[in-house]
C-alpha cells in the first residue's frame, strides 16, 4: 500500500514533466526562436524538470511517513496481540490433553487441570475485550454516551468496590474530595478509568501501603491526584507505561493476569474526554497519576 502511494506521486511527477515538455514543444512549433532563446528555454526546462521531480519525490516521502508509521503500529499491535493470545491457548491445549489422556478419571479428580483452563479462559476474555476497546478507539467507532458525571460520587463508588480487596493485601484507600465535581462524559468509561487504576495498584504495589485520592476543582478544570506508596516504576520506564502491551515487571504482570493494555485504555479514556493524564514516580516511590478534565460549565 505504501509503495503504491509513492508510485502515484512519481506518476504525478511524470505527468507534470510531460505537460511541461508539451508546453515547450508547442512554443517551439509556434515560432522560430533564436539559438540563444532555445538555449535559455532548454536550460529553464531542465531546471523545471529537476525541481518537479525533486518536489514529487520529497512530497511522496512526507505524505507516506505518517501512513507508514500507522501501518507499522498496526503490524506491531497485531503481532503483540497474537503473542498474548498464544500463551493462554497453549495452556488450555496442554491442560485439555491431560484431561483427555485420563478418560477414566472423574471431573473432581481433574479439578486442577480444569481450573487452569478456566483461569486462562477468563484471562483471554479480558484480553479480547481490551483489544476490542483499543481497536474501536483506533477506528473512531466508539461513541461516548455523554451525560453529567458527578466525579466525586464515581470515585467513592469505585473506592468502596475495591476496599475489601485492598484490605486483604493490607492496603488502605484514603480519599479527600470536594463536592459538586461535575463533568460531561461517559460515566461507564470514567468508572472503567478508575477501575484500571485501583486494579493496577492492588495488583502491583508489591507491599502493604496506602492509596490516596485527592479530587478538586480549579478554574475551568477538575483535578484528580491518584497516588500509592508501592514499589513504583523505574524512571527510565515511565515514558513507556502507556504503550500497548508494555509491562514494567513482565513475570509479575503475567502472574496477575495482566495484559499490559490497562493504562493504554486509561489514557484513551482521558483523551477522549478532552483531558490529560500524567505519571510521576520512581523506584520505591510509588506512583502518582495527575488527571485533569474540563469542568462542566455553570457549576460552582
CSV table of C-alpha atoms in Angstrom, one decimal:
chain,number,residue,atom,x,y,z
A,1,UNK,CA,0.0,0.0,0.0
A,2,UNK,CA,2.8,2.4,0.9
A,3,UNK,CA,4.7,1.6,-2.2
A,4,UNK,CA,1.6,2.2,-4.3
A,5,UNK,CA,1.3,5.7,-2.9
A,6,UNK,CA,4.9,6.5,-3.7
A,7,UNK,CA,4.4,5.2,-7.2
A,8,UNK,CA,1.4,7.5,-7.6
A,9,UNK,CA,3.5,10.5,-6.6
A,10,UNK,CA,6.1,9.6,-9.1
A,11,UNK,CA,3.5,9.1,-11.8
A,12,UNK,CA,2.2,12.6,-11.0
A,13,UNK,CA,5.7,13.9,-11.5
A,14,UNK,CA,6.0,12.2,-14.9
A,15,UNK,CA,2.6,13.7,-15.9
A,16,UNK,CA,3.8,17.1,-14.8
A,17,UNK,CA,7.1,16.7,-16.8
A,18,UNK,CA,5.1,15.6,-19.8
A,19,UNK,CA,2.9,18.7,-19.6
A,20,UNK,CA,6.0,20.9,-19.4
A,21,UNK,CA,7.5,19.2,-22.4
A,22,UNK,CA,4.3,19.5,-24.3
A,23,UNK,CA,4.1,23.2,-23.5
A,24,UNK,CA,7.7,23.9,-24.6
A,25,UNK,CA,7.2,21.9,-27.8
A,26,UNK,CA,4.1,24.0,-28.6
A,27,UNK,CA,6.1,27.2,-28.1
A,28,UNK,CA,8.8,26.0,-30.4
A,29,UNK,CA,6.3,24.9,-33.1
A,30,UNK,CA,4.5,28.3,-32.9
A,31,UNK,CA,7.7,30.3,-33.6
A,32,UNK,CA,11.3,30.2,-34.7
A,33,UNK,CA,13.3,31.2,-31.7
A,34,UNK,CA,16.9,32.1,-31.9
A,35,UNK,CA,19.7,29.8,-30.7
A,36,UNK,CA,20.2,31.9,-27.6
A,37,UNK,CA,16.5,31.7,-26.8
A,38,UNK,CA,16.5,28.0,-27.5
A,39,UNK,CA,19.4,27.6,-25.1
A,40,UNK,CA,17.8,29.6,-22.4
A,41,UNK,CA,14.5,27.7,-22.9
A,42,UNK,CA,16.2,24.3,-22.7
A,43,UNK,CA,18.1,25.3,-19.5
A,44,UNK,CA,14.9,26.6,-17.9
A,45,UNK,CA,13.2,23.4,-18.9
A,46,UNK,CA,15.9,21.3,-17.3
A,47,UNK,CA,15.7,23.3,-14.1
A,48,UNK,CA,11.9,22.9,-14.0
A,49,UNK,CA,12.1,19.2,-14.6
A,50,UNK,CA,14.6,18.7,-11.8
A,51,UNK,CA,12.6,20.8,-9.4
A,52,UNK,CA,9.3,19.0,-10.3
A,53,UNK,CA,11.0,15.6,-9.9
A,54,UNK,CA,12.7,16.5,-6.6
A,55,UNK,CA,9.5,18.0,-5.2
A,56,UNK,CA,7.4,15.0,-6.1
A,57,UNK,CA,9.9,12.6,-4.5
A,58,UNK,CA,10.1,14.7,-1.4
A,59,UNK,CA,6.3,15.0,-1.2
A,60,UNK,CA,5.9,11.3,-1.6
A,61,UNK,CA,8.1,10.6,1.4
A,62,UNK,CA,6.5,13.3,3.5
A,63,UNK,CA,3.0,12.0,2.7
A,64,UNK,CA,3.8,8.4,3.2
A,65,UNK,CA,5.7,8.9,6.5
A,66,UNK,CA,2.6,9.1,8.9
A,67,UNK,CA,0.9,6.3,6.9
A,68,UNK,CA,4.0,4.1,7.2
A,69,UNK,CA,4.1,4.8,11.0
A,70,UNK,CA,0.4,4.0,11.4
A,71,UNK,CA,0.9,0.9,9.3
A,72,UNK,CA,3.8,-0.3,11.4
A,73,UNK,CA,1.9,0.4,14.6
A,74,UNK,CA,-0.9,-1.8,13.3
A,75,UNK,CA,1.5,-4.6,12.4
A,76,UNK,CA,3.1,-4.3,15.9
A,77,UNK,CA,-0.3,-4.4,17.5
A,78,UNK,CA,-1.3,-7.5,15.6
A,79,UNK,CA,1.9,-9.2,16.4
A,80,UNK,CA,1.7,-8.4,20.1
A,81,UNK,CA,-1.9,-9.5,20.2
A,82,UNK,CA,-1.1,-12.8,18.6
A,83,UNK,CA,1.7,-13.3,21.0
A,84,UNK,CA,-0.5,-12.6,24.0
A,85,UNK,CA,-3.2,-15.0,22.8
A,86,UNK,CA,-0.7,-17.7,22.1
A,87,UNK,CA,0.2,-18.2,25.7
A,88,UNK,CA,-3.3,-18.9,27.2
A,89,UNK,CA,-4.1,-21.1,24.1
A,90,UNK,CA,-1.1,-23.2,24.8
A,91,UNK,CA,-2.0,-23.6,28.5
A,92,UNK,CA,-5.6,-24.5,27.6
A,93,UNK,CA,-4.4,-27.1,25.0
A,94,UNK,CA,-1.9,-28.7,27.3
A,95,UNK,CA,-4.4,-29.0,30.2
A,96,UNK,CA,-7.1,-30.4,27.9
A,97,UNK,CA,-4.6,-33.0,26.6
A,98,UNK,CA,-4.0,-34.1,30.2
A,99,UNK,CA,-7.8,-34.3,30.8
A,100,UNK,CA,-8.3,-36.3,27.6
A,101,UNK,CA,-5.5,-38.7,28.4
A,102,UNK,CA,-7.2,-39.6,31.7
A,103,UNK,CA,-10.6,-40.6,30.4
A,104,UNK,CA,-11.4,-42.8,33.4
A,105,UNK,CA,-10.8,-40.0,35.9
A,106,UNK,CA,-13.7,-38.1,37.5
A,107,UNK,CA,-14.2,-34.4,37.0
A,108,UNK,CA,-13.4,-33.8,40.6
A,109,UNK,CA,-10.1,-35.6,40.3
A,110,UNK,CA,-9.1,-33.4,37.4
A,111,UNK,CA,-10.2,-30.2,39.0
A,112,UNK,CA,-6.7,-28.8,38.9
A,113,UNK,CA,-6.4,-29.0,35.1
A,114,UNK,CA,-9.9,-27.8,34.6
A,115,UNK,CA,-9.2,-24.9,37.0
A,116,UNK,CA,-6.2,-23.9,34.9
A,117,UNK,CA,-8.3,-23.9,31.7
A,118,UNK,CA,-11.0,-21.8,33.4
A,119,UNK,CA,-8.4,-19.2,34.6
A,120,UNK,CA,-6.9,-18.9,31.1
A,121,UNK,CA,-10.3,-18.5,29.5
A,122,UNK,CA,-11.1,-15.6,31.9
A,123,UNK,CA,-7.7,-14.1,31.0
A,124,UNK,CA,-8.4,-14.5,27.3
A,125,UNK,CA,-11.9,-12.9,27.7
A,126,UNK,CA,-10.4,-9.8,29.4
A,127,UNK,CA,-7.7,-9.6,26.8
A,128,UNK,CA,-10.1,-9.8,23.9
A,129,UNK,CA,-12.3,-7.1,25.5
A,130,UNK,CA,-9.3,-4.8,25.9
A,131,UNK,CA,-8.2,-5.4,22.3
A,132,UNK,CA,-11.7,-4.6,21.0
A,133,UNK,CA,-11.8,-1.4,23.1
A,134,UNK,CA,-8.5,-0.2,21.6
A,135,UNK,CA,-9.4,-1.4,18.1
A,136,UNK,CA,-12.6,0.6,18.2
A,137,UNK,CA,-10.8,3.6,19.6
A,138,UNK,CA,-8.3,3.5,16.7
A,139,UNK,CA,-11.2,3.3,14.2
A,140,UNK,CA,-13.1,6.1,15.9
A,141,UNK,CA,-16.2,3.9,16.1
A,142,UNK,CA,-16.5,4.0,19.9
A,143,UNK,CA,-19.2,6.5,20.8
A,144,UNK,CA,-19.4,8.1,24.2
A,145,UNK,CA,-22.8,8.3,25.9
A,146,UNK,CA,-22.4,11.7,27.3
A,147,UNK,CA,-24.1,12.9,30.5
A,148,UNK,CA,-23.4,14.9,33.6
A,149,UNK,CA,-20.9,12.8,35.6
A,150,UNK,CA,-20.5,13.5,39.4
A,151,UNK,CA,-16.8,12.7,39.7
A,152,UNK,CA,-16.7,12.5,43.5
A,153,UNK,CA,-19.6,10.0,43.5
A,154,UNK,CA,-17.9,7.8,40.9
A,155,UNK,CA,-14.6,7.9,42.8
A,156,UNK,CA,-16.3,7.0,46.1
A,157,UNK,CA,-18.2,4.1,44.5
A,158,UNK,CA,-15.1,2.7,42.9
A,159,UNK,CA,-13.1,3.1,46.1
A,160,UNK,CA,-15.8,1.2,48.1
A,161,UNK,CA,-15.9,-1.5,45.5
A,162,UNK,CA,-12.1,-2.2,45.9
A,163,UNK,CA,-11.9,-1.6,49.6
A,164,UNK,CA,-12.3,-5.2,50.7
A,165,UNK,CA,-9.9,-6.5,48.0
A,166,UNK,CA,-7.3,-3.9,49.1
A,167,UNK,CA,-7.8,-4.7,52.8
A,168,UNK,CA,-6.9,-8.4,52.0
A,169,UNK,CA,-3.5,-7.1,51.0
A,170,UNK,CA,-3.2,-4.7,53.8
A,171,UNK,CA,-3.8,-1.7,51.6
A,172,UNK,CA,-5.8,1.3,52.8
A,173,UNK,CA,-7.8,3.6,50.5
A,174,UNK,CA,-7.9,7.2,51.6
A,175,UNK,CA,-9.8,9.9,49.7
A,176,UNK,CA,-10.2,13.7,50.0
A,177,UNK,CA,-12.8,15.0,47.6
A,178,UNK,CA,-14.6,18.3,47.1
A,179,UNK,CA,-18.3,18.2,46.3
A,180,UNK,CA,-20.0,19.1,43.0
A,181,UNK,CA,-17.2,17.9,40.7
A,182,UNK,CA,-19.4,17.7,37.6
A,183,UNK,CA,-18.0,17.0,34.2
A,184,UNK,CA,-19.5,16.0,30.8
A,185,UNK,CA,-18.6,12.4,29.9
A,186,UNK,CA,-19.4,8.8,29.6
A,187,UNK,CA,-20.0,7.5,33.2
A,188,UNK,CA,-19.2,3.9,32.2
A,189,UNK,CA,-15.8,4.9,30.7
A,190,UNK,CA,-15.0,7.1,33.7
A,191,UNK,CA,-15.8,4.2,36.0
A,192,UNK,CA,-13.5,2.0,33.8
A,193,UNK,CA,-10.7,4.5,34.1
A,194,UNK,CA,-10.6,4.4,37.9
A,195,UNK,CA,-11.2,0.6,37.9
A,196,UNK,CA,-8.0,0.3,36.0
A,197,UNK,CA,-6.0,2.5,38.4
A,198,UNK,CA,-7.3,0.7,41.5
A,199,UNK,CA,-6.8,-2.7,40.0
A,200,UNK,CA,-3.2,-1.9,39.0
A,201,UNK,CA,-2.3,-0.6,42.5
A,202,UNK,CA,-3.7,-3.5,44.3
A,203,UNK,CA,-2.1,-6.0,42.0
A,204,UNK,CA,1.4,-4.4,41.7
A,205,UNK,CA,2.1,-2.2,44.8
A,206,UNK,CA,4.1,-5.2,46.0
A,207,UNK,CA,3.7,-4.4,49.7
A,208,UNK,CA,1.2,-3.1,52.3
A,209,UNK,CA,0.5,0.6,51.9
A,210,UNK,CA,-2.0,3.3,51.1
A,211,UNK,CA,-3.8,4.6,48.0
A,212,UNK,CA,-4.6,8.3,48.3
A,213,UNK,CA,-7.1,10.1,46.1
A,214,UNK,CA,-7.4,13.9,46.1
A,215,UNK,CA,-10.1,15.4,43.8
A,216,UNK,CA,-10.7,19.1,43.5
A,217,UNK,CA,-11.7,21.8,41.0
A,218,UNK,CA,-9.6,24.8,39.9
A,219,UNK,CA,-10.8,27.4,37.5
A,220,UNK,CA,-12.2,25.5,34.5
A,221,UNK,CA,-10.7,22.1,35.3
A,222,UNK,CA,-11.3,19.2,37.6
A,223,UNK,CA,-8.2,17.6,39.0
A,224,UNK,CA,-7.6,14.1,40.4
A,225,UNK,CA,-4.4,13.1,42.1
A,226,UNK,CA,-4.2,9.4,42.4
A,227,UNK,CA,-1.2,8.1,44.5
A,228,UNK,CA,0.0,4.9,46.0
A,229,UNK,CA,3.2,4.2,48.0
A,230,UNK,CA,4.1,0.9,46.4
A,231,UNK,CA,7.4,-0.1,44.8
A,232,UNK,CA,7.0,2.4,42.0
A,233,UNK,CA,8.4,2.3,38.5
A,234,UNK,CA,12.0,2.9,37.3
A,235,UNK,CA,12.5,6.4,35.9
A,236,UNK,CA,13.6,5.0,32.5
A,237,UNK,CA,10.4,3.1,32.1
A,238,UNK,CA,7.9,5.8,33.0
A,239,UNK,CA,7.6,7.1,29.4
A,240,UNK,CA,6.6,3.6,28.2
A,241,UNK,CA,3.9,2.7,30.6
A,242,UNK,CA,1.0,4.0,28.4
A,243,UNK,CA,2.3,1.9,25.4
A,244,UNK,CA,0.2,-1.1,24.5
A,245,UNK,CA,1.4,-4.4,25.9
A,246,UNK,CA,4.1,-2.8,27.9
A,247,UNK,CA,4.8,-4.3,31.3
A,248,UNK,CA,7.3,-3.0,33.9
A,249,UNK,CA,7.6,-6.4,35.6
A,250,UNK,CA,6.7,-9.0,32.9
A,251,UNK,CA,6.8,-12.0,35.2
A,252,UNK,CA,4.7,-10.4,37.9
A,253,UNK,CA,2.2,-9.0,35.4
A,254,UNK,CA,1.7,-12.4,33.9
A,255,UNK,CA,1.1,-14.0,37.3
A,256,UNK,CA,-1.5,-11.3,38.0
A,257,UNK,CA,-3.2,-11.9,34.6
A,258,UNK,CA,-2.1,-8.5,33.4
A,259,UNK,CA,-2.2,-7.9,29.6
A,260,UNK,CA,-0.3,-4.6,29.5
A,261,UNK,CA,-3.3,-2.8,28.0
A,262,UNK,CA,-4.9,-1.2,31.0
A,263,UNK,CA,-3.0,2.1,31.1
A,264,UNK,CA,-3.3,2.4,27.3
A,265,UNK,CA,-7.1,2.2,27.7
A,266,UNK,CA,-7.0,4.6,30.7
A,267,UNK,CA,-5.0,7.2,28.6
A,268,UNK,CA,-7.5,6.8,25.7
A,269,UNK,CA,-10.5,7.4,28.1
A,270,UNK,CA,-8.9,10.5,29.4
A,271,UNK,CA,-8.0,11.9,25.9
A,272,UNK,CA,-11.5,11.1,24.6
A,273,UNK,CA,-12.9,13.3,27.4
A,274,UNK,CA,-10.5,16.1,26.3
A,275,UNK,CA,-8.5,15.5,29.5
A,276,UNK,CA,-4.9,14.9,30.3
A,277,UNK,CA,-3.1,12.2,32.4
A,278,UNK,CA,0.5,12.4,33.7
A,279,UNK,CA,2.5,10.0,35.6
A,280,UNK,CA,5.2,10.8,38.2
A,281,UNK,CA,7.0,8.1,40.0
A,282,UNK,CA,10.3,6.4,40.7
A,283,UNK,CA,11.8,3.2,42.2
A,284,UNK,CA,10.4,2.7,45.7
A,285,UNK,CA,8.4,6.0,45.5
A,286,UNK,CA,5.0,4.7,44.5
A,287,UNK,CA,3.1,6.1,41.6
A,288,UNK,CA,1.3,9.5,41.2
A,289,UNK,CA,-1.2,10.0,38.4
A,290,UNK,CA,-2.4,13.5,37.9
A,291,UNK,CA,-5.6,13.7,35.8
A,292,UNK,CA,-7.4,16.8,34.6
A,293,UNK,CA,-10.8,17.1,32.9
A,294,UNK,CA,-12.7,20.1,31.7
A,295,UNK,CA,-15.3,21.2,34.3
A,296,UNK,CA,-18.9,21.3,33.4
A,297,UNK,CA,-20.0,24.9,32.8
A,298,UNK,CA,-22.3,26.6,35.2
A,299,UNK,CA,-21.0,24.6,38.2
A,300,UNK,CA,-19.6,26.4,41.2
